[in-house]
PDB file of C-alpha atoms in Angstrom:
ATOM      1  CA  GLY A   9     -15.119  -7.204  26.845  1.00 70.00           C
ATOM      2  CA  ARG A  10     -13.970  -6.254  23.399  1.00 83.00           C
ATOM      3  CA  ILE A  11     -15.991  -4.301  20.886  1.00 74.00           C
ATOM      4  CA  TRP A  12     -15.467  -6.044  17.584  1.00 75.00           C
ATOM      5  CA  ARG A  13     -17.660  -3.956  15.259  1.00 72.00           C
ATOM      6  CA  ILE A  14     -19.814  -0.907  15.629  1.00 81.00           C
ATOM      7  CA  VAL A  15     -22.431  -0.527  12.916  1.00 83.00           C
ATOM      8  CA  PRO A  16     -25.696   1.355  12.529  1.00 88.00           C
ATOM      9  CA  LYS A  17     -28.896  -0.543  13.321  1.00 89.00           C
ATOM     10  CA  GLY A  18     -30.182  -2.437  10.347  1.00 89.00           C
ATOM     11  CA  ALA A  19     -26.881  -2.271   8.464  1.00 89.00           C
ATOM     12  CA  LYS A  20     -25.919  -5.306   6.473  1.00 88.00           C
ATOM     13  CA  LEU A  21     -22.664  -6.641   7.869  1.00 82.00           C
ATOM     14  CA  ARG A  22     -19.819  -7.387   5.546  1.00 78.00           C
ATOM     15  CA  LYS A  23     -18.596 -10.938   5.920  1.00 84.00           C
ATOM     16  CA  ILE A  24     -15.122 -11.174   7.433  1.00 81.00           C
ATOM     17  CA  PRO A  25     -13.169 -13.912   5.680  1.00 87.00           C
ATOM     18  CA  ARG A  26     -11.349 -16.608   7.631  1.00 93.00           C
ATOM     19  CA  LEU A  27      -7.961 -16.084   6.069  1.00 95.00           C
ATOM     20  CA  ASP A  28      -6.409 -18.716   8.325  1.00 95.00           C
ATOM     21  CA  LYS A  29      -8.519 -21.314   6.506  1.00 95.00           C
ATOM     22  CA  LEU A  30      -7.404 -20.280   3.007  1.00 94.00           C
ATOM     23  CA  PRO A  31      -4.868 -22.301   1.043  1.00 94.00           C
ATOM     24  CA  THR A  32      -1.502 -20.635   0.552  1.00 93.00           C
ATOM     25  CA  GLN A  33      -2.154 -19.613  -3.078  1.00 93.00           C
ATOM     26  CA  GLN A  34      -5.301 -17.729  -2.082  1.00 95.00           C
ATOM     27  CA  LEU A  35      -3.382 -15.987   0.699  1.00 96.00           C
ATOM     28  CA  VAL A  36      -0.944 -14.714  -1.937  1.00 96.00           C
ATOM     29  CA  TRP A  37      -3.931 -13.373  -3.891  1.00 96.00           C
ATOM     30  CA  ALA A  38      -5.199 -11.718  -0.690  1.00 96.00           C
ATOM     31  CA  LEU A  39      -2.062  -9.546  -0.714  1.00 97.00           C
ATOM     32  CA  ASP A  40      -3.705  -7.737  -3.648  1.00 97.00           C
ATOM     33  CA  HIS A  41      -6.931  -6.993  -1.737  1.00 95.00           C
ATOM     34  CA  PRO A  42      -7.986  -3.331  -1.271  1.00 93.00           C
ATOM     35  CA  ASN A  43      -8.570  -3.941   2.460  1.00 92.00           C
ATOM     36  CA  GLY A  44      -5.395  -3.277   4.458  1.00 93.00           C
ATOM     37  CA  TRP A  45      -6.340  -5.658   7.276  1.00 92.00           C
ATOM     38  CA  GLN A  46      -6.677  -8.502   4.787  1.00 94.00           C
ATOM     39  CA  ARG A  47      -3.317  -7.705   3.171  1.00 96.00           C
ATOM     40  CA  ASP A  48      -1.556  -7.473   6.537  1.00 97.00           C
ATOM     41  CA  THR A  49      -3.146 -10.648   7.863  1.00 96.00           C
ATOM     42  CA  ALA A  50      -2.422 -12.576   4.671  1.00 97.00           C
ATOM     43  CA  GLN A  51       1.231 -11.519   4.833  1.00 97.00           C
ATOM     44  CA  GLN A  52       1.459 -12.518   8.497  1.00 97.00           C
ATOM     45  CA  LEU A  53      -0.071 -15.935   7.791  1.00 97.00           C
ATOM     46  CA  LEU A  54       2.199 -16.557   4.808  1.00 97.00           C
ATOM     47  CA  VAL A  55       5.290 -15.816   6.878  1.00 97.00           C
ATOM     48  CA  GLN A  56       3.997 -17.952   9.776  1.00 97.00           C
ATOM     49  CA  ARG A  57       3.291 -20.884   7.467  1.00 96.00           C
ATOM     50  CA  ASN A  58       6.813 -20.561   6.075  1.00 95.00           C
ATOM     51  CA  ASP A  59       5.819 -22.286   2.837  1.00 92.00           C
ATOM     52  CA  LYS A  60       8.844 -21.775   0.617  1.00 86.00           C
ATOM     53  CA  SER A  61       6.861 -22.820  -2.466  1.00 89.00           C
ATOM     54  CA  THR A  62       5.028 -19.475  -2.443  1.00 95.00           C
ATOM     55  CA  ALA A  63       8.114 -17.597  -3.694  1.00 95.00           C
ATOM     56  CA  GLY A  64       7.164 -18.095  -7.347  1.00 95.00           C
ATOM     57  CA  HIS A  65       3.637 -16.787  -6.793  1.00 96.00           C
ATOM     58  CA  LEU A  66       4.949 -13.829  -4.810  1.00 97.00           C
ATOM     59  CA  GLY A  67       7.429 -13.032  -7.590  1.00 96.00           C
ATOM     60  CA  LYS A  68       4.583 -13.028 -10.120  1.00 96.00           C
ATOM     61  CA  LEU A  69       2.513 -10.731  -7.884  1.00 97.00           C
ATOM     62  CA  LEU A  70       5.499  -8.391  -7.554  1.00 97.00           C
ATOM     63  CA  GLN A  71       5.750  -8.199 -11.339  1.00 95.00           C
ATOM     64  CA  SER A  72       2.079  -8.078 -12.289  1.00 95.00           C
ATOM     65  CA  SER A  73      -0.071  -6.334  -9.681  1.00 96.00           C
ATOM     66  CA  ALA A  74      -1.399  -2.882 -10.498  1.00 97.00           C
ATOM     67  CA  ASN A  75      -1.571  -2.138  -6.751  1.00 97.00           C
ATOM     68  CA  PRO A  76       1.709  -0.783  -5.315  1.00 97.00           C
ATOM     69  CA  LYS A  77       0.671  -1.957  -1.841  1.00 97.00           C
ATOM     70  CA  ALA A  78       0.355  -5.510  -3.140  1.00 97.00           C
ATOM     71  CA  ARG A  79       3.781  -5.282  -4.798  1.00 98.00           C
ATOM     72  CA  LEU A  80       5.225  -4.016  -1.521  1.00 98.00           C
ATOM     73  CA  HIS A  81       3.568  -6.824   0.450  1.00 98.00           C
ATOM     74  CA  ALA A  82       4.921  -9.388  -2.028  1.00 98.00           C
ATOM     75  CA  LEU A  83       8.430  -7.987  -1.653  1.00 97.00           C
ATOM     76  CA  CYS A  84       8.289  -7.907   2.151  1.00 97.00           C
ATOM     77  CA  THR A  85       6.751 -11.392   2.315  1.00 97.00           C
ATOM     78  CA  LEU A  86       9.618 -12.734   0.211  1.00 97.00           C
ATOM     79  CA  GLU A  87      11.989 -11.097   2.690  1.00 96.00           C
ATOM     80  CA  GLY A  88      10.087 -12.560   5.657  1.00 96.00           C
ATOM     81  CA  LEU A  89      10.290 -16.034   4.150  1.00 96.00           C
ATOM     82  CA  GLY A  90      14.007 -15.677   3.479  1.00 95.00           C
ATOM     83  CA  ARG A  91      13.328 -16.160  -0.244  1.00 96.00           C
ATOM     84  CA  LEU A  92      14.238 -12.703  -1.530  1.00 96.00           C
ATOM     85  CA  ARG A  93      16.532 -12.990  -4.545  1.00 95.00           C
ATOM     86  CA  ALA A  94      18.394 -10.395  -6.581  1.00 94.00           C
ATOM     87  CA  GLU A  95      15.771 -10.529  -9.352  1.00 95.00           C
ATOM     88  CA  HIS A  96      13.050  -9.631  -6.828  1.00 97.00           C
ATOM     89  CA  ALA A  97      15.108  -6.734  -5.474  1.00 96.00           C
ATOM     90  CA  VAL A  98      15.819  -5.491  -9.007  1.00 96.00           C
ATOM     91  CA  ALA A  99      12.104  -5.650  -9.860  1.00 97.00           C
ATOM     92  CA  GLY A 100      11.244  -3.709  -6.706  1.00 97.00           C
ATOM     93  CA  MET A 101      13.959  -1.107  -7.267  1.00 97.00           C
ATOM     94  CA  SER A 102      12.704  -0.627 -10.835  1.00 97.00           C
ATOM     95  CA  ASP A 103       9.091  -0.181  -9.718  1.00 97.00           C
ATOM     96  CA  ARG A 104       7.211   2.952 -10.755  1.00 97.00           C
ATOM     97  CA  HIS A 105       6.106   3.673  -7.159  1.00 98.00           C
ATOM     98  CA  PRO A 106       8.722   5.336  -4.912  1.00 98.00           C
ATOM     99  CA  GLY A 107       7.558   3.483  -1.802  1.00 97.00           C
ATOM    100  CA  VAL A 108       8.194   0.134  -3.450  1.00 98.00           C
ATOM    101  CA  ARG A 109      11.620   1.298  -4.666  1.00 98.00           C
ATOM    102  CA  GLU A 110      12.513   2.572  -1.190  1.00 98.00           C
ATOM    103  CA  HIS A 111      11.591  -0.677   0.542  1.00 98.00           C
ATOM    104  CA  ALA A 112      13.217  -2.781  -2.172  1.00 98.00           C
ATOM    105  CA  VAL A 113      16.504  -1.070  -1.333  1.00 97.00           C
ATOM    106  CA  ARG A 114      15.957  -1.717   2.380  1.00 97.00           C
ATOM    107  CA  VAL A 115      15.092  -5.405   2.031  1.00 97.00           C
ATOM    108  CA  SER A 116      18.033  -5.967  -0.319  1.00 96.00           C
ATOM    109  CA  GLU A 117      20.608  -5.259   2.398  1.00 95.00           C
ATOM    110  CA  PRO A 118      21.302  -8.974   3.076  1.00 94.00           C
ATOM    111  CA  LEU A 119      21.976  -9.396  -0.640  1.00 93.00           C
ATOM    112  CA  LEU A 120      24.454  -6.525  -0.497  1.00 91.00           C
ATOM    113  CA  ARG A 121      26.387  -8.258   2.283  1.00 89.00           C
ATOM    114  CA  SER A 122      27.071 -11.149  -0.092  1.00 84.00           C
ATOM    115  CA  ASP A 123      27.922 -10.766  -3.779  1.00 74.00           C
ATOM    116  CA  PRO A 124      24.979  -8.710  -5.115  1.00 75.00           C
ATOM    117  CA  GLY A 125      25.677  -9.460  -8.779  1.00 77.00           C
ATOM    118  CA  ASP A 126      25.784  -7.214 -11.822  1.00 85.00           C
ATOM    119  CA  ALA A 127      22.042  -6.637 -12.208  1.00 89.00           C
ATOM    120  CA  LEU A 128      21.614  -5.425  -8.650  1.00 91.00           C
ATOM    121  CA  GLY A 129      24.725  -3.246  -8.839  1.00 90.00           C
ATOM    122  CA  LYS A 130      23.444  -1.703 -12.055  1.00 94.00           C
ATOM    123  CA  VAL A 131      20.068  -0.735 -10.585  1.00 96.00           C
ATOM    124  CA  LEU A 132      21.740   0.658  -7.446  1.00 95.00           C
ATOM    125  CA  ARG A 133      23.831   2.938  -9.671  1.00 94.00           C
ATOM    126  CA  ARG A 134      20.662   4.127 -11.382  1.00 96.00           C
ATOM    127  CA  LEU A 135      18.950   4.887  -8.052  1.00 97.00           C
ATOM    128  CA  VAL A 136      21.599   7.488  -7.191  1.00 96.00           C
ATOM    129  CA  ASP A 137      19.675   9.766  -9.566  1.00 95.00           C
ATOM    130  CA  ASP A 138      16.186   8.739  -8.392  1.00 96.00           C
ATOM    131  CA  PRO A 139      13.838  11.755  -8.332  1.00 95.00           C
ATOM    132  CA  GLU A 140      12.479  10.814  -4.868  1.00 96.00           C
ATOM    133  CA  ILE A 141      14.593  11.845  -1.881  1.00 95.00           C
ATOM    134  CA  ARG A 142      13.231   9.004   0.251  1.00 96.00           C
ATOM    135  CA  VAL A 143      14.620   6.466  -2.231  1.00 97.00           C
ATOM    136  CA  ARG A 144      18.011   8.173  -2.296  1.00 97.00           C
ATOM    137  CA  ARG A 145      18.049   8.405   1.518  1.00 97.00           C
ATOM    138  CA  GLN A 146      17.347   4.690   1.886  1.00 97.00           C
ATOM    139  CA  LEU A 147      19.997   4.001  -0.740  1.00 97.00           C
ATOM    140  CA  ALA A 148      22.507   6.017   1.285  1.00 96.00           C
ATOM    141  CA  PHE A 149      21.672   4.056   4.443  1.00 96.00           C
ATOM    142  CA  SER A 150      21.781   0.692   2.674  1.00 96.00           C
ATOM    143  CA  LEU A 151      25.056   1.314   0.864  1.00 95.00           C
ATOM    144  CA  GLY A 152      26.748   1.052   4.246  1.00 94.00           C
ATOM    145  CA  GLU A 153      25.967  -2.687   4.114  1.00 93.00           C
ATOM    146  CA  TRP A 154      27.778  -3.175   0.802  1.00 90.00           C
ATOM    147  CA  ASP A 155      31.447  -3.883   1.315  1.00 88.00           C
ATOM    148  CA  ALA A 156      32.617  -3.007  -2.183  1.00 88.00           C
ATOM    149  CA  PRO A 157      34.459  -0.057  -3.744  1.00 90.00           C
ATOM    150  CA  ALA A 158      31.327   0.655  -5.795  1.00 91.00           C
ATOM    151  CA  ALA A 159      29.452   1.534  -2.586  1.00 92.00           C
ATOM    152  CA  GLY A 160      31.968   4.276  -1.794  1.00 94.00           C
ATOM    153  CA  GLU A 161      31.700   5.589  -5.341  1.00 95.00           C
ATOM    154  CA  LEU A 162      27.896   5.728  -5.109  1.00 95.00           C
ATOM    155  CA  LEU A 163      28.027   7.414  -1.708  1.00 95.00           C
ATOM    156  CA  GLY A 164      30.367  10.006  -3.220  1.00 94.00           C
ATOM    157  CA  ARG A 165      27.961  10.635  -6.087  1.00 94.00           C
ATOM    158  CA  LEU A 166      25.086  10.980  -3.623  1.00 95.00           C
ATOM    159  CA  ALA A 167      27.095  13.410  -1.482  1.00 93.00           C
ATOM    160  CA  LYS A 168      27.983  15.517  -4.493  1.00 93.00           C
ATOM    161  CA  SER A 169      24.392  15.767  -5.677  1.00 90.00           C
ATOM    162  CA  SER A 170      22.803  16.305  -2.249  1.00 87.00           C
ATOM    163  CA  ALA A 171      24.301  19.585  -1.086  1.00 82.00           C
ATOM    164  CA  GLY A 172      21.751  21.450   1.013  1.00 83.00           C
ATOM    165  CA  GLN A 173      19.803  18.309   1.935  1.00 88.00           C
ATOM    166  CA  PRO A 174      20.759  17.563   5.561  1.00 89.00           C
ATOM    167  CA  GLU A 175      18.532  14.471   5.865  1.00 87.00           C
ATOM    168  CA  LEU A 176      20.410  12.909   2.966  1.00 92.00           C
ATOM    169  CA  GLN A 177      23.804  14.042   4.230  1.00 91.00           C
ATOM    170  CA  ALA A 178      23.185  12.320   7.573  1.00 91.00           C
ATOM    171  CA  ALA A 179      22.384   9.025   5.814  1.00 93.00           C
ATOM    172  CA  ILE A 180      25.497   9.325   3.653  1.00 94.00           C
ATOM    173  CA  THR A 181      27.684  10.081   6.687  1.00 92.00           C
ATOM    174  CA  SER A 182      26.318   7.067   8.598  1.00 92.00           C
ATOM    175  CA  SER A 183      27.288   4.750   5.714  1.00 93.00           C
ATOM    176  CA  ALA A 184      30.600   6.356   4.821  1.00 90.00           C
ATOM    177  CA  VAL A 185      32.638   4.575   7.507  1.00 86.00           C
ATOM    178  CA  GLY A 186      34.890   2.108   5.741  1.00 82.00           C
ATOM    179  CA  HIS A 187      34.297   3.648   2.336  1.00 83.00           C
TER     180      HIS A 187
END
């Protein structure tokens, strides 16, 4: 059989919430929980429910949460629901946490395949000078999805500023075809 919990004798057990019984709004709030299992499960349930009305609540969480993990979950849940918009991607790419910025670039790739708009293009230009290499590397990979002259220009700027950084050069090279 399965071992569900191992605890010392006499320990008071923490109640495990039934997230599958929560209304959608409370599941969005659960994305801001300190427990990783609860965040992951809430995100999974939100995507499975496919309730498009949660996009507004997720956008608010993306903008307001002090927890970068919650902001990341909000961003990825919007992507999973197919409700990610340019304003969400811009908010994620402008985030103070590099992990959120990195994943915002990654999840924005479908937006880059269509017309990304001025706001998204502007923040992509700013990310070329991001202090975190992981953000710039993801930017280099994702620019390959953008079929615009600006993508080639940004890849050129990245290449010029990344001499001596082979992990960045490989990402730039993989996206340079067609630019």
